């Protein structure tokens, strides 16, 4: 039994923003040099990819809900 609905768009957004934080942390720690503008494409690309993924997942869930008949109880009534 799942505790909550899986949301792949949020997962992708979180991964890209975490990657951005790691890049800035490495720059702040002196491990490498990162230009200030380098993460702009990473953040915007990640958010766009997350939006597309979330929209596709929402469409799949909505289509799947339309195909499944409503659950019926033991008396044969919906709900």
PDB file of N, CA and C in Angstrom:
ATOM      1  N   UNK A   1       0.838  -1.167   0.000  1.00  0.00           N
ATOM      2  CA  UNK A   1       0.000   0.000   0.000  1.00  0.00           C
ATOM      3  C   UNK A   1       0.893   1.243   0.000  1.00  0.00           C
ATOM      4  N   UNK A   2       0.657   2.131  -0.959  1.00  0.00           N
ATOM      5  CA  UNK A   2       1.423   3.368  -1.042  1.00  0.00           C
ATOM      6  C   UNK A   2       0.868   4.396  -0.074  1.00  0.00           C
ATOM      7  N   UNK A   3       1.751   5.147   0.546  1.00  0.00           N
ATOM      8  CA  UNK A   3       1.320   6.176   1.485  1.00  0.00           C
ATOM      9  C   UNK A   3       0.919   7.462   0.761  1.00  0.00           C
ATOM     10  N   UNK A   4       1.515   7.716  -0.387  1.00  0.00           N
ATOM     11  CA  UNK A   4       1.179   8.914  -1.149  1.00  0.00           C
ATOM     12  C   UNK A   4       1.406   8.627  -2.623  1.00  0.00           C
ATOM     13  N   UNK A   5       0.905   9.509  -3.434  1.00  0.00           N
ATOM     14  CA  UNK A   5       1.005   9.361  -4.874  1.00  0.00           C
ATOM     15  C   UNK A   5       2.411   9.744  -5.347  1.00  0.00           C
ATOM     16  N   UNK A   6       2.984   8.946  -6.225  1.00  0.00           N
ATOM     17  CA  UNK A   6       4.313   9.211  -6.761  1.00  0.00           C
ATOM     18  C   UNK A   6       4.229  10.380  -7.731  1.00  0.00           C
ATOM     19  N   UNK A   7       5.092  11.375  -7.551  1.00  0.00           N
ATOM     20  CA  UNK A   7       5.111  12.558  -8.411  1.00  0.00           C
ATOM     21  C   UNK A   7       6.501  12.701  -9.024  1.00  0.00           C
ATOM     22  N   UNK A   8       6.692  12.172 -10.242  1.00  0.00           N
ATOM     23  CA  UNK A   8       8.022  12.201 -10.847  1.00  0.00           C
ATOM     24  C   UNK A   8       8.510  13.603 -11.189  1.00  0.00           C
ATOM     25  N   UNK A   9       7.619  14.540 -11.441  1.00  0.00           N
ATOM     26  CA  UNK A   9       8.032  15.915 -11.734  1.00  0.00           C
ATOM     27  C   UNK A   9       8.736  16.548 -10.544  1.00  0.00           C
ATOM     28  N   UNK A  10       8.212  16.314  -9.373  1.00  0.00           N
ATOM     29  CA  UNK A  10       8.853  16.850  -8.164  1.00  0.00           C
ATOM     30  C   UNK A  10      10.193  16.178  -7.910  1.00  0.00           C
ATOM     31  N   UNK A  11      10.288  14.903  -8.230  1.00  0.00           N
ATOM     32  CA  UNK A  11      11.550  14.189  -8.074  1.00  0.00           C
ATOM     33  C   UNK A  11      12.623  14.788  -8.976  1.00  0.00           C
ATOM     34  N   UNK A  12      12.288  15.026 -10.226  1.00  0.00           N
ATOM     35  CA  UNK A  12      13.251  15.591 -11.168  1.00  0.00           C
ATOM     36  C   UNK A  12      13.632  17.014 -10.766  1.00  0.00           C
ATOM     37  N   UNK A  13      12.665  17.813 -10.363  1.00  0.00           N
ATOM     38  CA  UNK A  13      12.977  19.183  -9.911  1.00  0.00           C
ATOM     39  C   UNK A  13      13.916  19.145  -8.710  1.00  0.00           C
ATOM     40  N   UNK A  14      13.655  18.261  -7.776  1.00  0.00           N
ATOM     41  CA  UNK A  14      14.510  18.139  -6.607  1.00  0.00           C
ATOM     42  C   UNK A  14      15.914  17.694  -6.950  1.00  0.00           C
ATOM     43  N   UNK A  15      16.025  16.752  -7.896  1.00  0.00           N
ATOM     44  CA  UNK A  15      17.351  16.290  -8.304  1.00  0.00           C
ATOM     45  C   UNK A  15      18.169  17.406  -8.960  1.00  0.00           C
ATOM     46  N   UNK A  16      17.539  18.166  -9.836  1.00  0.00           N
ATOM     47  CA  UNK A  16      18.254  19.252 -10.511  1.00  0.00           C
ATOM     48  C   UNK A  16      18.636  20.364  -9.542  1.00  0.00           C
ATOM     49  N   UNK A  17      17.749  20.686  -8.608  1.00  0.00           N
ATOM     50  CA  UNK A  17      18.079  21.737  -7.652  1.00  0.00           C
ATOM     51  C   UNK A  17      19.140  21.265  -6.653  1.00  0.00           C
ATOM     52  N   UNK A  18      19.119  19.984  -6.316  1.00  0.00           N
ATOM     53  CA  UNK A  18      20.181  19.437  -5.460  1.00  0.00           C
ATOM     54  C   UNK A  18      21.515  19.461  -6.185  1.00  0.00           C
ATOM     55  N   UNK A  19      21.501  19.107  -7.464  1.00  0.00           N
ATOM     56  CA  UNK A  19      22.719  19.163  -8.266  1.00  0.00           C
ATOM     57  C   UNK A  19      23.263  20.590  -8.323  1.00  0.00           C
ATOM     58  N   UNK A  20      22.384  21.559  -8.460  1.00  0.00           N
ATOM     59  CA  UNK A  20      22.797  22.957  -8.463  1.00  0.00           C
ATOM     60  C   UNK A  20      23.443  23.337  -7.128  1.00  0.00           C
ATOM     61  N   UNK A  21      22.864  22.894  -6.039  1.00  0.00           N
ATOM     62  CA  UNK A  21      23.442  23.152  -4.728  1.00  0.00           C
ATOM     63  C   UNK A  21      24.805  22.504  -4.559  1.00  0.00           C
ATOM     64  N   UNK A  22      24.967  21.297  -5.084  1.00  0.00           N
ATOM     65  CA  UNK A  22      26.266  20.614  -5.009  1.00  0.00           C
ATOM     66  C   UNK A  22      27.310  21.368  -5.831  1.00  0.00           C
ATOM     67  N   UNK A  23      26.908  21.858  -6.989  1.00  0.00           N
ATOM     68  CA  UNK A  23      27.844  22.619  -7.825  1.00  0.00           C
ATOM     69  C   UNK A  23      28.298  23.887  -7.105  1.00  0.00           C
ATOM     70  N   UNK A  24      27.356  24.617  -6.510  1.00  0.00           N
ATOM     71  CA  UNK A  24      27.734  25.822  -5.785  1.00  0.00           C
ATOM     72  C   UNK A  24      28.540  25.502  -4.526  1.00  0.00           C
ATOM     73  N   UNK A  25      28.222  24.405  -3.852  1.00  0.00           N
ATOM     74  CA  UNK A  25      28.983  24.021  -2.656  1.00  0.00           C
ATOM     75  C   UNK A  25      30.421  23.659  -3.025  1.00  0.00           C
ATOM     76  N   UNK A  26      30.593  22.959  -4.148  1.00  0.00           N
ATOM     77  CA  UNK A  26      31.945  22.639  -4.605  1.00  0.00           C
ATOM     78  C   UNK A  26      32.725  23.883  -4.967  1.00  0.00           C
ATOM     79  N   UNK A  27      32.049  24.849  -5.544  1.00  0.00           N
ATOM     80  CA  UNK A  27      32.708  26.109  -5.872  1.00  0.00           C
ATOM     81  C   UNK A  27      33.073  26.871  -4.595  1.00  0.00           C
ATOM     82  N   UNK A  28      32.165  26.906  -3.642  1.00  0.00           N
ATOM     83  CA  UNK A  28      32.435  27.619  -2.391  1.00  0.00           C
ATOM     84  C   UNK A  28      33.536  26.928  -1.587  1.00  0.00           C
ATOM     85  N   UNK A  29      33.608  25.598  -1.693  1.00  0.00           N
ATOM     86  CA  UNK A  29      34.636  24.860  -0.971  1.00  0.00           C
ATOM     87  C   UNK A  29      35.993  24.865  -1.644  1.00  0.00           C
ATOM     88  N   UNK A  30      36.087  25.416  -2.823  1.00  0.00           N
ATOM     89  CA  UNK A  30      37.356  25.504  -3.524  1.00  0.00           C
ATOM     90  C   UNK A  30      37.735  24.262  -4.303  1.00  0.00           C
ATOM     91  N   UNK A  31      36.769  23.343  -4.505  1.00  0.00           N
ATOM     92  CA  UNK A  31      37.073  22.123  -5.261  1.00  0.00           C
ATOM     93  C   UNK A  31      37.160  22.394  -6.764  1.00  0.00           C
ATOM     94  N   UNK A  32      36.389  23.341  -7.247  1.00  0.00           N
ATOM     95  CA  UNK A  32      36.414  23.737  -8.653  1.00  0.00           C
ATOM     96  C   UNK A  32      35.878  25.152  -8.785  1.00  0.00           C
ATOM     97  N   UNK A  33      36.062  25.714  -9.954  1.00  0.00           N
ATOM     98  CA  UNK A  33      35.563  27.059 -10.246  1.00  0.00           C
ATOM     99  C   UNK A  33      34.311  26.945 -11.106  1.00  0.00           C
ATOM    100  N   UNK A  34      33.251  27.597 -10.688  1.00  0.00           N
ATOM    101  CA  UNK A  34      32.002  27.600 -11.435  1.00  0.00           C
ATOM    102  C   UNK A  34      31.641  29.039 -11.760  1.00  0.00           C
ATOM    103  N   UNK A  35      31.463  29.377 -13.039  1.00  0.00           N
ATOM    104  CA  UNK A  35      31.009  30.731 -13.376  1.00  0.00           C
ATOM    105  C   UNK A  35      29.603  30.960 -12.801  1.00  0.00           C
ATOM    106  N   UNK A  36      29.305  32.196 -12.475  1.00  0.00           N
ATOM    107  CA  UNK A  36      28.025  32.506 -11.837  1.00  0.00           C
ATOM    108  C   UNK A  36      26.839  32.155 -12.724  1.00  0.00           C
ATOM    109  N   UNK A  37      27.011  32.213 -14.040  1.00  0.00           N
ATOM    110  CA  UNK A  37      25.898  31.989 -14.953  1.00  0.00           C
ATOM    111  C   UNK A  37      25.755  30.527 -15.361  1.00  0.00           C
ATOM    112  N   UNK A  38      26.624  29.654 -14.908  1.00  0.00           N
ATOM    113  CA  UNK A  38      26.612  28.259 -15.372  1.00  0.00           C
ATOM    114  C   UNK A  38      25.395  27.473 -14.899  1.00  0.00           C
ATOM    115  N   UNK A  39      24.839  27.836 -13.771  1.00  0.00           N
ATOM    116  CA  UNK A  39      23.721  27.052 -13.249  1.00  0.00           C
ATOM    117  C   UNK A  39      22.363  27.528 -13.761  1.00  0.00           C
ATOM    118  N   UNK A  40      22.321  28.648 -14.443  1.00  0.00           N
ATOM    119  CA  UNK A  40      21.041  29.131 -14.978  1.00  0.00           C
ATOM    120  C   UNK A  40      20.432  28.117 -15.956  1.00  0.00           C
ATOM    121  N   UNK A  41      21.194  27.604 -16.925  1.00  0.00           N
ATOM    122  CA  UNK A  41      20.602  26.582 -17.803  1.00  0.00           C
ATOM    123  C   UNK A  41      20.261  25.299 -17.046  1.00  0.00           C
ATOM    124  N   UNK A  42      21.028  24.973 -16.025  1.00  0.00           N
ATOM    125  CA  UNK A  42      20.757  23.769 -15.255  1.00  0.00           C
ATOM    126  C   UNK A  42      19.428  23.890 -14.512  1.00  0.00           C
ATOM    127  N   UNK A  43      19.195  25.018 -13.857  1.00  0.00           N
ATOM    128  CA  UNK A  43      17.950  25.211 -13.106  1.00  0.00           C
ATOM    129  C   UNK A  43      16.756  25.325 -14.046  1.00  0.00           C
ATOM    130  N   UNK A  44      16.863  26.156 -15.076  1.00  0.00           N
ATOM    131  CA  UNK A  44      15.722  26.330 -15.980  1.00  0.00           C
ATOM    132  C   UNK A  44      15.438  25.051 -16.767  1.00  0.00           C
ATOM    133  N   UNK A  45      16.486  24.386 -17.208  1.00  0.00           N
ATOM    134  CA  UNK A  45      16.291  23.113 -17.917  1.00  0.00           C
ATOM    135  C   UNK A  45      15.668  22.064 -17.019  1.00  0.00           C
ATOM    136  N   UNK A  46      16.121  21.994 -15.772  1.00  0.00           N
ATOM    137  CA  UNK A  46      15.555  21.038 -14.826  1.00  0.00           C
ATOM    138  C   UNK A  46      14.102  21.321 -14.515  1.00  0.00           C
ATOM    139  N   UNK A  47      13.769  22.596 -14.338  1.00  0.00           N
ATOM    140  CA  UNK A  47      12.379  22.941 -14.047  1.00  0.00           C
ATOM    141  C   UNK A  47      11.469  22.689 -15.249  1.00  0.00           C
ATOM    142  N   UNK A  48      11.982  22.953 -16.455  1.00  0.00           N
ATOM    143  CA  UNK A  48      11.192  22.663 -17.660  1.00  0.00           C
ATOM    144  C   UNK A  48      10.987  21.165 -17.834  1.00  0.00           C
ATOM    145  N   UNK A  49      12.043  20.392 -17.614  1.00  0.00           N
ATOM    146  CA  UNK A  49      11.927  18.935 -17.702  1.00  0.00           C
ATOM    147  C   UNK A  49      10.971  18.403 -16.638  1.00  0.00           C
ATOM    148  N   UNK A  50      11.011  18.978 -15.442  1.00  0.00           N
ATOM    149  CA  UNK A  50      10.094  18.565 -14.385  1.00  0.00           C
ATOM    150  C   UNK A  50       8.652  18.897 -14.746  1.00  0.00           C
ATOM    151  N   UNK A  51       8.431  20.052 -15.366  1.00  0.00           N
ATOM    152  CA  UNK A  51       7.077  20.434 -15.775  1.00  0.00           C
ATOM    153  C   UNK A  51       6.535  19.480 -16.835  1.00  0.00           C
ATOM    154  N   UNK A  52       7.357  19.145 -17.805  1.00  0.00           N
ATOM    155  CA  UNK A  52       6.927  18.217 -18.848  1.00  0.00           C
ATOM    156  C   UNK A  52       6.647  16.841 -18.247  1.00  0.00           C
ATOM    157  N   UNK A  53       7.536  16.386 -17.379  1.00  0.00           N
ATOM    158  CA  UNK A  53       7.357  15.077 -16.751  1.00  0.00           C
ATOM    159  C   UNK A  53       6.096  15.059 -15.889  1.00  0.00           C
ATOM    160  N   UNK A  54       5.875  16.118 -15.132  1.00  0.00           N
ATOM    161  CA  UNK A  54       4.667  16.190 -14.314  1.00  0.00           C
ATOM    162  C   UNK A  54       3.401  16.217 -15.145  1.00  0.00           C
ATOM    163  N   UNK A  55       3.424  16.926 -16.258  1.00  0.00           N
ATOM    164  CA  UNK A  55       2.251  16.982 -17.137  1.00  0.00           C
ATOM    165  C   UNK A  55       1.958  15.628 -17.761  1.00  0.00           C
ATOM    166  N   UNK A  56       2.998  14.950 -18.204  1.00  0.00           N
ATOM    167  CA  UNK A  56       2.818  13.617 -18.793  1.00  0.00           C
ATOM    168  C   UNK A  56       2.296  12.641 -17.742  1.00  0.00           C
ATOM    169  N   UNK A  57       2.866  12.673 -16.557  1.00  0.00           N
ATOM    170  CA  UNK A  57       2.418  11.779 -15.485  1.00  0.00           C
ATOM    171  C   UNK A  57       0.968  12.068 -15.100  1.00  0.00           C
ATOM    172  N   UNK A  58       0.599  13.349 -15.057  1.00  0.00           N
ATOM    173  CA  UNK A  58      -0.781  13.714 -14.744  1.00  0.00           C
ATOM    174  C   UNK A  58      -1.731  13.195 -15.826  1.00  0.00           C
ATOM    175  N   UNK A  59      -1.342  13.337 -17.077  1.00  0.00           N
ATOM    176  CA  UNK A  59      -2.172  12.825 -18.170  1.00  0.00           C
ATOM    177  C   UNK A  59      -2.336  11.320 -18.114  1.00  0.00           C
ATOM    178  N   UNK A  60      -1.269  10.623 -17.768  1.00  0.00           N
ATOM    179  CA  UNK A  60      -1.347   9.163 -17.657  1.00  0.00           C
ATOM    180  C   UNK A  60      -2.257   8.771 -16.506  1.00  0.00           C
ATOM    181  N   UNK A  61      -2.118   9.437 -15.355  1.00  0.00           N
ATOM    182  CA  UNK A  61      -2.978   9.114 -14.207  1.00  0.00           C
ATOM    183  C   UNK A  61      -4.436   9.403 -14.516  1.00  0.00           C
ATOM    184  N   UNK A  62      -4.705  10.538 -15.181  1.00  0.00           N
ATOM    185  CA  UNK A  62      -6.082  10.894 -15.512  1.00  0.00           C
ATOM    186  C   UNK A  62      -6.683   9.891 -16.484  1.00  0.00           C
ATOM    187  N   UNK A  63      -5.912   9.477 -17.474  1.00  0.00           N
ATOM    188  CA  UNK A  63      -6.401   8.506 -18.452  1.00  0.00           C
ATOM    189  C   UNK A  63      -6.641   7.154 -17.790  1.00  0.00           C
ATOM    190  N   UNK A  64      -5.747   6.788 -16.859  1.00  0.00           N
ATOM    191  CA  UNK A  64      -5.895   5.508 -16.170  1.00  0.00           C
ATOM    192  C   UNK A  64      -7.142   5.512 -15.284  1.00  0.00           C
ATOM    193  N   UNK A  65      -7.438   6.638 -14.645  1.00  0.00           N
ATOM    194  CA  UNK A  65      -8.628   6.729 -13.791  1.00  0.00           C
ATOM    195  C   UNK A  65      -9.911   6.614 -14.599  1.00  0.00           C
ATOM    196  N   UNK A  66      -9.907   7.145 -15.815  1.00  0.00           N
ATOM    197  CA  UNK A  66     -11.109   7.054 -16.659  1.00  0.00           C
ATOM    198  C   UNK A  66     -11.382   5.620 -17.088  1.00  0.00           C
ATOM    199  N   UNK A  67     -10.339   4.825 -17.270  1.00  0.00           N
ATOM    200  CA  UNK A  67     -10.517   3.458 -17.755  1.00  0.00           C
ATOM    201  C   UNK A  67     -10.991   2.503 -16.668  1.00  0.00           C
ATOM    202  N   UNK A  68     -10.605   2.727 -15.432  1.00  0.00           N
ATOM    203  CA  UNK A  68     -10.974   1.803 -14.365  1.00  0.00           C
ATOM    204  C   UNK A  68     -12.382   2.103 -13.886  1.00  0.00           C
ATOM    205  N   UNK A  69     -13.204   1.052 -13.763  1.00  0.00           N
ATOM    206  CA  UNK A  69     -14.567   1.273 -13.267  1.00  0.00           C
ATOM    207  C   UNK A  69     -14.534   1.600 -11.779  1.00  0.00           C
ATOM    208  N   UNK A  70     -15.545   2.309 -11.275  1.00  0.00           N
ATOM    209  CA  UNK A  70     -15.567   2.636  -9.852  1.00  0.00           C
ATOM    210  C   UNK A  70     -15.701   1.368  -9.010  1.00  0.00           C
ATOM    211  N   UNK A  71     -15.095   1.407  -7.839  1.00  0.00           N
ATOM    212  CA  UNK A  71     -15.157   0.253  -6.943  1.00  0.00           C
ATOM    213  C   UNK A  71     -16.584   0.098  -6.405  1.00  0.00           C
ATOM    214  N   UNK A  72     -17.001  -1.145  -6.238  1.00  0.00           N
ATOM    215  CA  UNK A  72     -18.341  -1.426  -5.698  1.00  0.00           C
ATOM    216  C   UNK A  72     -18.196  -2.197  -4.404  1.00  0.00           C
ATOM    217  N   UNK A  73     -19.125  -1.917  -3.484  1.00  0.00           N
ATOM    218  CA  UNK A  73     -19.059  -2.639  -2.212  1.00  0.00           C
ATOM    219  C   UNK A  73     -19.791  -3.969  -2.346  1.00  0.00           C
ATOM    220  N   UNK A  74     -19.963  -4.691  -1.264  1.00  0.00           N
ATOM    221  CA  UNK A  74     -20.558  -6.031  -1.306  1.00  0.00           C
ATOM    222  C   UNK A  74     -22.038  -5.985  -1.701  1.00  0.00           C
ATOM    223  N   UNK A  75     -22.729  -4.857  -1.509  1.00  0.00           N
ATOM    224  CA  UNK A  75     -24.131  -4.740  -1.891  1.00  0.00           C
ATOM    225  C   UNK A  75     -24.282  -4.401  -3.372  1.00  0.00           C
ATOM    226  N   UNK A  76     -23.153  -4.096  -4.058  1.00  0.00           N
ATOM    227  CA  UNK A  76     -23.217  -3.788  -5.475  1.00  0.00           C
ATOM    228  C   UNK A  76     -23.400  -2.329  -5.795  1.00  0.00           C
ATOM    229  N   UNK A  77     -23.315  -1.460  -4.786  1.00  0.00           N
ATOM    230  CA  UNK A  77     -23.452  -0.032  -5.033  1.00  0.00           C
ATOM    231  C   UNK A  77     -22.074   0.613  -5.084  1.00  0.00           C
ATOM    232  N   UNK A  78     -21.920   1.651  -5.894  1.00  0.00           N
ATOM    233  CA  UNK A  78     -20.607   2.316  -5.978  1.00  0.00           C
ATOM    234  C   UNK A  78     -20.234   2.948  -4.643  1.00  0.00           C
ATOM    235  N   UNK A  79     -18.930   2.945  -4.406  1.00  0.00           N
ATOM    236  CA  UNK A  79     -18.444   3.683  -3.264  1.00  0.00           C
ATOM    237  C   UNK A  79     -18.009   2.828  -2.168  1.00  0.00           C
TER     238      UNK A  79
END
